[in-house]
Amino acid sequence: MENYMNENRDRHQAFTEYLDRLRRVLLLLEMAHADEDQQAYARLMKTVTHIIDEMPKNIETSVSTRSKDWLGL
């Protein structure tokens, strides 16, 4: 039971860190889009794609697929 709780806590922590990284980059992406900075926007889209691809291994992979679908990647 304790192993299950530790794994669940680790999975939750990894997902929280992943979402924080993604949230920060998406905020920058929104700002670049508002400023009509196409070069910054393109670089940030690559970063978003990279972050999605880096999703921690202990998180369900279908989340990555849904994220890419949502972003149109």
PDB file of N, CA and C in Angstrom, residues 7-8 10-16 18 52-68:
ATOM      1  N   GLU A   7       4.236   5.882  -5.357  1.00  0.00           N
ATOM      2  CA  GLU A   7       4.183   5.972  -6.811  1.00  0.00           C
ATOM      3  C   GLU A   7       3.170   7.015  -7.249  1.00  0.00           C
ATOM      4  N   ASN A   8       2.027   7.032  -6.595  1.00  0.00           N
ATOM      5  CA  ASN A   8       0.990   7.999  -6.925  1.00  0.00           C
ATOM      6  C   ASN A   8       1.478   9.421  -6.651  1.00  0.00           C
ATOM      7  N   ASP A  10       4.632  10.432  -6.592  1.00  0.00           N
ATOM      8  CA  ASP A  10       5.665  10.732  -7.585  1.00  0.00           C
ATOM      9  C   ASP A  10       5.047  11.082  -8.930  1.00  0.00           C
ATOM     10  N   ARG A  11       4.019  10.336  -9.305  1.00  0.00           N
ATOM     11  CA  ARG A  11       3.331  10.593 -10.577  1.00  0.00           C
ATOM     12  C   ARG A  11       2.667  11.975 -10.541  1.00  0.00           C
ATOM     13  N   HIS A  12       2.045  12.300  -9.436  1.00  0.00           N
ATOM     14  CA  HIS A  12       1.393  13.603  -9.278  1.00  0.00           C
ATOM     15  C   HIS A  12       2.439  14.722  -9.336  1.00  0.00           C
ATOM     16  N   GLN A  13       3.567  14.552  -8.668  1.00  0.00           N
ATOM     17  CA  GLN A  13       4.622  15.561  -8.659  1.00  0.00           C
ATOM     18  C   GLN A  13       5.183  15.769 -10.071  1.00  0.00           C
ATOM     19  N   ALA A  14       5.436  14.692 -10.786  1.00  0.00           N
ATOM     20  CA  ALA A  14       5.968  14.789 -12.149  1.00  0.00           C
ATOM     21  C   ALA A  14       4.974  15.505 -13.055  1.00  0.00           C
ATOM     22  N   PHE A  15       3.712  15.186 -12.919  1.00  0.00           N
ATOM     23  CA  PHE A  15       2.698  15.819 -13.759  1.00  0.00           C
ATOM     24  C   PHE A  15       2.566  17.301 -13.421  1.00  0.00           C
ATOM     25  N   THR A  16       2.628  17.653 -12.141  1.00  0.00           N
ATOM     26  CA  THR A  16       2.548  19.051 -11.714  1.00  0.00           C
ATOM     27  C   THR A  16       3.719  19.854 -12.270  1.00  0.00           C
ATOM     28  N   TYR A  18       5.497  19.114 -14.913  1.00  0.00           N
ATOM     29  CA  TYR A  18       5.299  19.155 -16.357  1.00  0.00           C
ATOM     30  C   TYR A  18       4.303  20.262 -16.731  1.00  0.00           C
ATOM     31  N   ILE A  52       5.936  18.729 -24.711  1.00  0.00           N
ATOM     32  CA  ILE A  52       4.927  17.667 -24.814  1.00  0.00           C
ATOM     33  C   ILE A  52       5.604  16.325 -25.065  1.00  0.00           C
ATOM     34  N   ASP A  53       6.612  16.320 -25.938  1.00  0.00           N
ATOM     35  CA  ASP A  53       7.321  15.077 -26.226  1.00  0.00           C
ATOM     36  C   ASP A  53       8.092  14.554 -25.024  1.00  0.00           C
ATOM     37  N   GLU A  54       8.485  15.453 -24.115  1.00  0.00           N
ATOM     38  CA  GLU A  54       9.255  15.081 -22.925  1.00  0.00           C
ATOM     39  C   GLU A  54       8.387  14.639 -21.760  1.00  0.00           C
ATOM     40  N   MET A  55       7.103  14.539 -21.963  1.00  0.00           N
ATOM     41  CA  MET A  55       6.207  14.201 -20.858  1.00  0.00           C
ATOM     42  C   MET A  55       6.788  13.044 -20.041  1.00  0.00           C
ATOM     43  N   PRO A  56       6.790  13.198 -18.735  1.00  0.00           N
ATOM     44  CA  PRO A  56       7.341  12.129 -17.899  1.00  0.00           C
ATOM     45  C   PRO A  56       6.751  10.767 -18.257  1.00  0.00           C
ATOM     46  N   LYS A  57       7.599   9.772 -18.238  1.00  0.00           N
ATOM     47  CA  LYS A  57       7.216   8.426 -18.675  1.00  0.00           C
ATOM     48  C   LYS A  57       6.126   7.805 -17.806  1.00  0.00           C
ATOM     49  N   ASN A  58       6.002   8.244 -16.575  1.00  0.00           N
ATOM     50  CA  ASN A  58       5.009   7.625 -15.699  1.00  0.00           C
ATOM     51  C   ASN A  58       3.648   8.311 -15.774  1.00  0.00           C
ATOM     52  N   ILE A  59       3.460   9.150 -16.787  1.00  0.00           N
ATOM     53  CA  ILE A  59       2.168   9.795 -17.014  1.00  0.00           C
ATOM     54  C   ILE A  59       1.553   9.152 -18.248  1.00  0.00           C
ATOM     55  N   GLU A  60       0.273   8.974 -18.239  1.00  0.00           N
ATOM     56  CA  GLU A  60      -0.431   8.324 -19.345  1.00  0.00           C
ATOM     57  C   GLU A  60      -0.073   8.996 -20.676  1.00  0.00           C
ATOM     58  N   THR A  61       0.344   8.206 -21.659  1.00  0.00           N
ATOM     59  CA  THR A  61       0.791   8.766 -22.928  1.00  0.00           C
ATOM     60  C   THR A  61      -0.343   9.342 -23.754  1.00  0.00           C
ATOM     61  N   SER A  62      -1.561   8.960 -23.482  1.00  0.00           N
ATOM     62  CA  SER A  62      -2.668   9.525 -24.256  1.00  0.00           C
ATOM     63  C   SER A  62      -2.813  11.017 -24.002  1.00  0.00           C
ATOM     64  N   VAL A  63      -2.342  11.504 -22.852  1.00  0.00           N
ATOM     65  CA  VAL A  63      -2.376  12.937 -22.580  1.00  0.00           C
ATOM     66  C   VAL A  63      -1.515  13.662 -23.606  1.00  0.00           C
ATOM     67  N   SER A  64      -0.351  13.104 -23.924  1.00  0.00           N
ATOM     68  CA  SER A  64       0.531  13.705 -24.913  1.00  0.00           C
ATOM     69  C   SER A  64      -0.144  13.764 -26.274  1.00  0.00           C
ATOM     70  N   THR A  65      -0.801  12.695 -26.668  1.00  0.00           N
ATOM     71  CA  THR A  65      -1.500  12.655 -27.951  1.00  0.00           C
ATOM     72  C   THR A  65      -2.607  13.692 -27.988  1.00  0.00           C
ATOM     73  N   ARG A  66      -3.385  13.780 -26.915  1.00  0.00           N
ATOM     74  CA  ARG A  66      -4.470  14.771 -26.871  1.00  0.00           C
ATOM     75  C   ARG A  66      -3.909  16.184 -26.908  1.00  0.00           C
ATOM     76  N   SER A  67      -2.788  16.441 -26.235  1.00  0.00           N
ATOM     77  CA  SER A  67      -2.178  17.772 -26.235  1.00  0.00           C
ATOM     78  C   SER A  67      -1.738  18.154 -27.640  1.00  0.00           C
ATOM     79  N   LYS A  68      -1.120  17.212 -28.347  1.00  0.00           N
ATOM     80  CA  LYS A  68      -0.679  17.494 -29.707  1.00  0.00           C
ATOM     81  C   LYS A  68      -1.876  17.741 -30.623  1.00  0.00           C
TER      82      LYS A  68
END
